[in-house]
PDB file of C-alpha atoms in Angstrom:
ATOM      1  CA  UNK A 188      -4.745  -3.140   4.784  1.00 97.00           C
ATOM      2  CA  UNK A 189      -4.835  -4.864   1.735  1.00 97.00           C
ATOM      3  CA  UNK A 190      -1.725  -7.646   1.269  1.00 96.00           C
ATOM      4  CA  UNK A 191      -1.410  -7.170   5.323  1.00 96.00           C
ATOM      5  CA  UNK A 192       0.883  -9.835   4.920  1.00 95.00           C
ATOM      6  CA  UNK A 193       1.868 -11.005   8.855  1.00 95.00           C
ATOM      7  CA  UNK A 194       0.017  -7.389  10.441  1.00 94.00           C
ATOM      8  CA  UNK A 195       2.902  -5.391  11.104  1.00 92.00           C
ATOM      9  CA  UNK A 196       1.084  -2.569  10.215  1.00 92.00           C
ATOM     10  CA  UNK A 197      -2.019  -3.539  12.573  1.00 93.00           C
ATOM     11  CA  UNK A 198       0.339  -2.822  15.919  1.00 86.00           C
ATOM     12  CA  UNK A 199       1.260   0.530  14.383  1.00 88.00           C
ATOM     13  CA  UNK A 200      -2.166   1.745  13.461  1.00 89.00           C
ATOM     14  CA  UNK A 201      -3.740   0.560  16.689  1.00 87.00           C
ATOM     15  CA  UNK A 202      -0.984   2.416  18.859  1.00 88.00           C
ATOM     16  CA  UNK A 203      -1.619   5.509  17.487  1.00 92.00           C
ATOM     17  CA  UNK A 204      -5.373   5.125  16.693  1.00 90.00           C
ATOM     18  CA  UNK A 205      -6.754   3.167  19.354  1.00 89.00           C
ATOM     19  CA  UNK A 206     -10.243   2.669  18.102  1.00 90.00           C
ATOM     20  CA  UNK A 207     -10.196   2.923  14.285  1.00 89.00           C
ATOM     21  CA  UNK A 208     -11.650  -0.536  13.058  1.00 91.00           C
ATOM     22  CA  UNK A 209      -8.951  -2.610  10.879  1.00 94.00           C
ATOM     23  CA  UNK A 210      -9.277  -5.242   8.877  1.00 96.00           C
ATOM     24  CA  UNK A 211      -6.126  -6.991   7.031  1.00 96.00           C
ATOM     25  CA  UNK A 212      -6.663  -8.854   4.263  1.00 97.00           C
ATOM     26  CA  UNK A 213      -3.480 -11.239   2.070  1.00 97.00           C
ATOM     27  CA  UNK A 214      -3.585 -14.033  -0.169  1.00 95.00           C
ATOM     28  CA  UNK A 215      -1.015 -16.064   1.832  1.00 95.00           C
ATOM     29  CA  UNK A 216      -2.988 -18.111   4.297  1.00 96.00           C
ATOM     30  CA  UNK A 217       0.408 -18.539   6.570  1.00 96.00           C
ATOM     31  CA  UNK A 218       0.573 -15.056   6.709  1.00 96.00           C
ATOM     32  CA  UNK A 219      -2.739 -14.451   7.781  1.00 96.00           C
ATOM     33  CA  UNK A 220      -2.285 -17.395  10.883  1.00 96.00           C
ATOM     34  CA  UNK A 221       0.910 -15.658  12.052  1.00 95.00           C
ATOM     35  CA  UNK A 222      -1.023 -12.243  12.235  1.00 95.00           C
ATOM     36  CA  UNK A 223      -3.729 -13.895  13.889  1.00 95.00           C
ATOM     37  CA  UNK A 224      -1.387 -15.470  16.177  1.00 94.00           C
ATOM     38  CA  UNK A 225       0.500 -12.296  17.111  1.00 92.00           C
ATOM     39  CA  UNK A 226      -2.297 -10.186  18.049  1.00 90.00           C
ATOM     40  CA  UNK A 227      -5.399 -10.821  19.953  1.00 85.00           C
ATOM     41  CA  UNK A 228      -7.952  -9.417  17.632  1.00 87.00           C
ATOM     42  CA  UNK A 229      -7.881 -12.640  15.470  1.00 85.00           C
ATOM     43  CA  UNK A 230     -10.704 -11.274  13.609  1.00 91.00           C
ATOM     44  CA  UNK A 231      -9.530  -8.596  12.047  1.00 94.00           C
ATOM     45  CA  UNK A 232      -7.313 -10.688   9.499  1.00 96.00           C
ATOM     46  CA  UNK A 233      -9.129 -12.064   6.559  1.00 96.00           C
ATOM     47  CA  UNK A 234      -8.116 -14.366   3.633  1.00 96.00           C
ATOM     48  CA  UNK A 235      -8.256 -12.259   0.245  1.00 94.00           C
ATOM     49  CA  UNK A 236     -10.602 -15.143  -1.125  1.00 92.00           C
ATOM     50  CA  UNK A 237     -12.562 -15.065   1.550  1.00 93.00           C
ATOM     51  CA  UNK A 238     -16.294 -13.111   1.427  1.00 92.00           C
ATOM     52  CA  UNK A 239     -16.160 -11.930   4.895  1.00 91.00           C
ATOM     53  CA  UNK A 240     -14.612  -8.836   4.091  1.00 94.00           C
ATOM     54  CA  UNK A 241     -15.966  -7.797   0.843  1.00 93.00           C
ATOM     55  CA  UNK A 242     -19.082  -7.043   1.911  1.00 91.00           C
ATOM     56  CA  UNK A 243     -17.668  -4.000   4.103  1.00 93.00           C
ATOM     57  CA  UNK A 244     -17.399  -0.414   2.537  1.00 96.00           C
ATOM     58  CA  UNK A 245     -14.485   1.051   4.236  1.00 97.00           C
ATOM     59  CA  UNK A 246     -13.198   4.761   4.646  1.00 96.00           C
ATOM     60  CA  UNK A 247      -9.329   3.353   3.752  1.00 96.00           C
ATOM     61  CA  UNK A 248      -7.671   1.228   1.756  1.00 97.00           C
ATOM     62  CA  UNK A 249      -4.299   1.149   2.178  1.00 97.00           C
ATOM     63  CA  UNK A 250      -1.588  -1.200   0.347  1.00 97.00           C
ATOM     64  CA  UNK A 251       1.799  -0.759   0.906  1.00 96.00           C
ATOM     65  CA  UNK A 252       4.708  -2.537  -0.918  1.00 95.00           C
ATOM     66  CA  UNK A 253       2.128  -4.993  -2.371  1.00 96.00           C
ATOM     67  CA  UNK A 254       1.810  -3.966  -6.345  1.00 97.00           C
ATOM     68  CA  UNK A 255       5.112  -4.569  -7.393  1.00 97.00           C
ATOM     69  CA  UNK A 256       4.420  -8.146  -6.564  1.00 95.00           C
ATOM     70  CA  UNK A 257       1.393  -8.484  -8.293  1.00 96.00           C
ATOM     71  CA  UNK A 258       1.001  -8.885 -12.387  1.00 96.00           C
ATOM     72  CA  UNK A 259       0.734  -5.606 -14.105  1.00 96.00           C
ATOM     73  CA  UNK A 260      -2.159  -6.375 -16.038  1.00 97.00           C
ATOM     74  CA  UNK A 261      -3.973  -7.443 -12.970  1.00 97.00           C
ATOM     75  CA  UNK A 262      -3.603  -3.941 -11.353  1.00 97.00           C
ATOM     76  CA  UNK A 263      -6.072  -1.855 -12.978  1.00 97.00           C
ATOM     77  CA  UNK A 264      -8.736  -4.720 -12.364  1.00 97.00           C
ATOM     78  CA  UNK A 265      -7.421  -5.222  -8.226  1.00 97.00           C
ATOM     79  CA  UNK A 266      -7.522  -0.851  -8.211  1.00 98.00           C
ATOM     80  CA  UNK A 267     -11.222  -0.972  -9.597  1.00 97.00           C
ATOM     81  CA  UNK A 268     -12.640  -3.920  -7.109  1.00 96.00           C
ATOM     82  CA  UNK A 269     -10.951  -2.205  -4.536  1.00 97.00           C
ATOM     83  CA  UNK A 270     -12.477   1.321  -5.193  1.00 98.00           C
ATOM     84  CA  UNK A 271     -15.922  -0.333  -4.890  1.00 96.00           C
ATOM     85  CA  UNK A 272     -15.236  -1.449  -1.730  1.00 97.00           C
ATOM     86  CA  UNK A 273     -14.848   2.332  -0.540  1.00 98.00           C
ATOM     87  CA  UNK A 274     -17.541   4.338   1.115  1.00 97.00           C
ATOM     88  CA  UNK A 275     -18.356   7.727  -0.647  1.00 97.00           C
ATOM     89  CA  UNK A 276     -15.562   9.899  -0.415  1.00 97.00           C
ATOM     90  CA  UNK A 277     -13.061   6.984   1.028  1.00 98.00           C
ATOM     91  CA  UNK A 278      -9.973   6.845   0.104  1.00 98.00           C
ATOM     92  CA  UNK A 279      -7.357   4.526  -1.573  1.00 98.00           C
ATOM     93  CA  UNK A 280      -3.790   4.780  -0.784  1.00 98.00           C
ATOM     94  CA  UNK A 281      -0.863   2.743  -2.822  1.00 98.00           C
ATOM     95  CA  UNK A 282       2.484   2.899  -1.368  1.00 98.00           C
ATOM     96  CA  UNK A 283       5.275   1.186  -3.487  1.00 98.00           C
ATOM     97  CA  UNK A 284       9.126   1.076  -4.528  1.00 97.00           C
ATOM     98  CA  UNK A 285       9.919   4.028  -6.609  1.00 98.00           C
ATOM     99  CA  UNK A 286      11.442   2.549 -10.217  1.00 97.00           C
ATOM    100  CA  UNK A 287      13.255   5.721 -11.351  1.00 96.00           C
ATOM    101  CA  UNK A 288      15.384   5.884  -8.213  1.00 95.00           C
ATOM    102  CA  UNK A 289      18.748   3.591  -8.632  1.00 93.00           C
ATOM    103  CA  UNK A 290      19.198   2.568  -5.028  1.00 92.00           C
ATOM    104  CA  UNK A 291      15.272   0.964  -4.914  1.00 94.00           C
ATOM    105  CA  UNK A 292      16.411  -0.698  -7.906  1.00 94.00           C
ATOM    106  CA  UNK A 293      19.392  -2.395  -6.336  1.00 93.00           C
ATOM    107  CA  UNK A 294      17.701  -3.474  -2.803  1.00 92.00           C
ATOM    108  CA  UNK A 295      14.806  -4.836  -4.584  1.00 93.00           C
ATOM    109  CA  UNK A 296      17.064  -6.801  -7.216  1.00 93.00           C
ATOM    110  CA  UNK A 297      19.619  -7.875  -4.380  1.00 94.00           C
ATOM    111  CA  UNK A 298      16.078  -8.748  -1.906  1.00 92.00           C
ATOM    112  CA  UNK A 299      15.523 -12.219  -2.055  1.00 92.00           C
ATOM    113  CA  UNK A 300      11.226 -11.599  -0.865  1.00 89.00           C
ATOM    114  CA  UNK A 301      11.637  -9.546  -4.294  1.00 92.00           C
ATOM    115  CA  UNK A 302      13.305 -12.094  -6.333  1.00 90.00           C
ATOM    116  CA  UNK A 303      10.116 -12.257  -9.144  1.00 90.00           C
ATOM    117  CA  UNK A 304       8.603  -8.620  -8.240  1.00 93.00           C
ATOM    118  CA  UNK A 305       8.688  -6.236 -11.129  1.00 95.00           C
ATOM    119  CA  UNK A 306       8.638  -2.675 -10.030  1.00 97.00           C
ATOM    120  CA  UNK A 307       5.663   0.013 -11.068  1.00 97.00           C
ATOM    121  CA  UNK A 308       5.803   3.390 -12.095  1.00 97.00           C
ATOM    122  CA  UNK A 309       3.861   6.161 -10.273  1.00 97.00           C
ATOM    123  CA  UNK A 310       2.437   7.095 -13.368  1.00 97.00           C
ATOM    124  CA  UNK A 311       0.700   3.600 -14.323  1.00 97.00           C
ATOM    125  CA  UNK A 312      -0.696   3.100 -10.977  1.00 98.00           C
ATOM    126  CA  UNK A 313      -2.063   7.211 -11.072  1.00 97.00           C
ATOM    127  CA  UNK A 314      -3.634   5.954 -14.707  1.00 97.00           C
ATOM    128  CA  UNK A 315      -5.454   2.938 -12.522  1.00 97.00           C
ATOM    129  CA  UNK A 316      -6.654   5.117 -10.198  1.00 98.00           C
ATOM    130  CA  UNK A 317      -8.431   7.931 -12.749  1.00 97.00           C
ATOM    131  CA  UNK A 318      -9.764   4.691 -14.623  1.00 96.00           C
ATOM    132  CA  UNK A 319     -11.189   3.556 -11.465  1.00 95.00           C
ATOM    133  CA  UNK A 320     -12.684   6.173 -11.134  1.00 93.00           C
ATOM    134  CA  UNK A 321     -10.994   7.642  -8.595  1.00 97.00           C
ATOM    135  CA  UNK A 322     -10.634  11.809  -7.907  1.00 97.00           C
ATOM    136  CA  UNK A 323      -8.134  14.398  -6.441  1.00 97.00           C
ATOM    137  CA  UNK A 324      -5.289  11.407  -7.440  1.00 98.00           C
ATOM    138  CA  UNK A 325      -2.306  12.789  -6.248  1.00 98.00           C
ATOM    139  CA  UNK A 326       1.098  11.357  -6.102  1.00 98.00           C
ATOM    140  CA  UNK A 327       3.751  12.271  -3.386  1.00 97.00           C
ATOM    141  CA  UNK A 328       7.442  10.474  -3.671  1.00 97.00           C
ATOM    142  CA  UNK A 329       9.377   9.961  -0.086  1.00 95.00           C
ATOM    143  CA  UNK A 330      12.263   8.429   1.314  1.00 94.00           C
ATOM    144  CA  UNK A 331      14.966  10.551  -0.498  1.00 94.00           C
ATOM    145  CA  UNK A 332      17.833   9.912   2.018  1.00 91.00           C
ATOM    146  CA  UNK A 333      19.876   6.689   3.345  1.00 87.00           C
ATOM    147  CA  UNK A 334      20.216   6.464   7.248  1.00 88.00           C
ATOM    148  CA  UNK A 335      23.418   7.937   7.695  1.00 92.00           C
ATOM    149  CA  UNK A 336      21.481  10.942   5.772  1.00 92.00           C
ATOM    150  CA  UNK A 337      18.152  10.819   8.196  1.00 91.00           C
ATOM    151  CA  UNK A 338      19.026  14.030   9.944  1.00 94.00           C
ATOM    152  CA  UNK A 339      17.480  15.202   6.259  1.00 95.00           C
ATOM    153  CA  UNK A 340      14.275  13.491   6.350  1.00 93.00           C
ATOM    154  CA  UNK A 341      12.827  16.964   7.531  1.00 94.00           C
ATOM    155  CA  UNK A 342      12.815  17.941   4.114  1.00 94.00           C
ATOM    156  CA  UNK A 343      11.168  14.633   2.579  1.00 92.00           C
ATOM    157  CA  UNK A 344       7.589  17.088   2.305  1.00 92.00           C
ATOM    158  CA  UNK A 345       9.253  19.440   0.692  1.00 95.00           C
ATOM    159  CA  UNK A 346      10.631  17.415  -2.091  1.00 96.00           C
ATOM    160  CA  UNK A 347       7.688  15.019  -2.217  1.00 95.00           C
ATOM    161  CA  UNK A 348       7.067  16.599  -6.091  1.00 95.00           C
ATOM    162  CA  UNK A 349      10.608  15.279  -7.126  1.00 95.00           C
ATOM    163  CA  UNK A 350      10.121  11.426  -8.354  1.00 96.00           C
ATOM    164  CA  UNK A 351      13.619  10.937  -7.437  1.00 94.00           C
ATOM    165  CA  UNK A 352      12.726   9.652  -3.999  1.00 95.00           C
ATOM    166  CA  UNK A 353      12.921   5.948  -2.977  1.00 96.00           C
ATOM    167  CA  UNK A 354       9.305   5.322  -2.691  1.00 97.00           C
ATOM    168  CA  UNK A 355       6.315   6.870  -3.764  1.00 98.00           C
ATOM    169  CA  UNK A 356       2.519   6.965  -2.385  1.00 98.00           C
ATOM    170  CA  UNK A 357      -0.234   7.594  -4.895  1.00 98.00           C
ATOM    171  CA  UNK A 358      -3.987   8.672  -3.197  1.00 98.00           C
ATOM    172  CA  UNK A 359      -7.119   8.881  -4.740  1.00 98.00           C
ATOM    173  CA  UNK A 360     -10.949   9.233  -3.657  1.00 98.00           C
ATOM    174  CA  UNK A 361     -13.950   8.189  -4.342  1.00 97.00           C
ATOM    175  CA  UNK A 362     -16.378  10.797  -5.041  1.00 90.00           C
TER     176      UNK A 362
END
């Protein structure tokens, strides 16, 4: 779970796969002490400079919500390192804000956690990942409808070609 941030994602993975190994990993050092201090596995949280977890080959990597926060020229450099850090066939899997959709744009601009974040396009981060080299990159866009609309998320997978939606998740493996 690369830029874990505080673990959310740690209590959701572990409910519904009990014994898959996790490790998070985020450059904020508070963020890694309040993950460590919500859940008992301490352990599995790691601080991105630290060596502990780069000498791990893993079967995913999965970032969500992170890119947009880093420099763009950083990101094909961050895609490669972590592509080496997959076992053969693993996969990488970047989730992130959508830039063509106008509603992302607003909620990031009017999100204060966003105030310096510069969105990506689905393209640019696709173009990382077949520089990495990744293979079978594939990009699937989600989220097209507001809450009052949910009763319509049943048809997110069918529109997951349309980059209209509010997010997008890009996947690639290495082969």
């Amino acid at each position: 779970d690369f830029g874990c941030g505080v673990g959310n994602f740690y209590g959701e993975l572990t409910h519904f796969f009990p014994k898959a190994l996790y490790t998070g990993v985020d450059t904020s050092k508070d963020s890694i002490e309040k993950a460590r201090s919500k859940f008992q596995n301490k352990d599995a949280f790691k601080i991105y400079d630290s060596q502990e977890w780069k000498t791990y080959k893993y079967d995913l990597i999965f970032s969500a919500g992170v890119f947009h926060h880093i420099p763009h020229l950083e990101h094909s450099k961050i895609i490669e390192k972590l592509t080496s850090y997959l076992n053969q066939n693993g996969k990488l899997v970047i989730w992130e804000h959508n830039p063509l959709n106008p509603v992302t744009q607003k909620i990031i601009k009017d999100c204060p956690m966003d105030e310096n974040a510069v969105l990506v396009s689905s393209k640019n981060i696709k173009i990382h990942f077949e520089k990495a080299p990744l293979s079978n990159v594939k990009i699937f866009y989600t989220t097209f409808f507001p809450k009052f609309l949910s009763g319509l998320n049943f048809m997110d997978p069918f529109l997951g070609w349309l980059p209209l939606g509010g997010q997008y998740i890009v996947t690639g493996q290495k082969s």
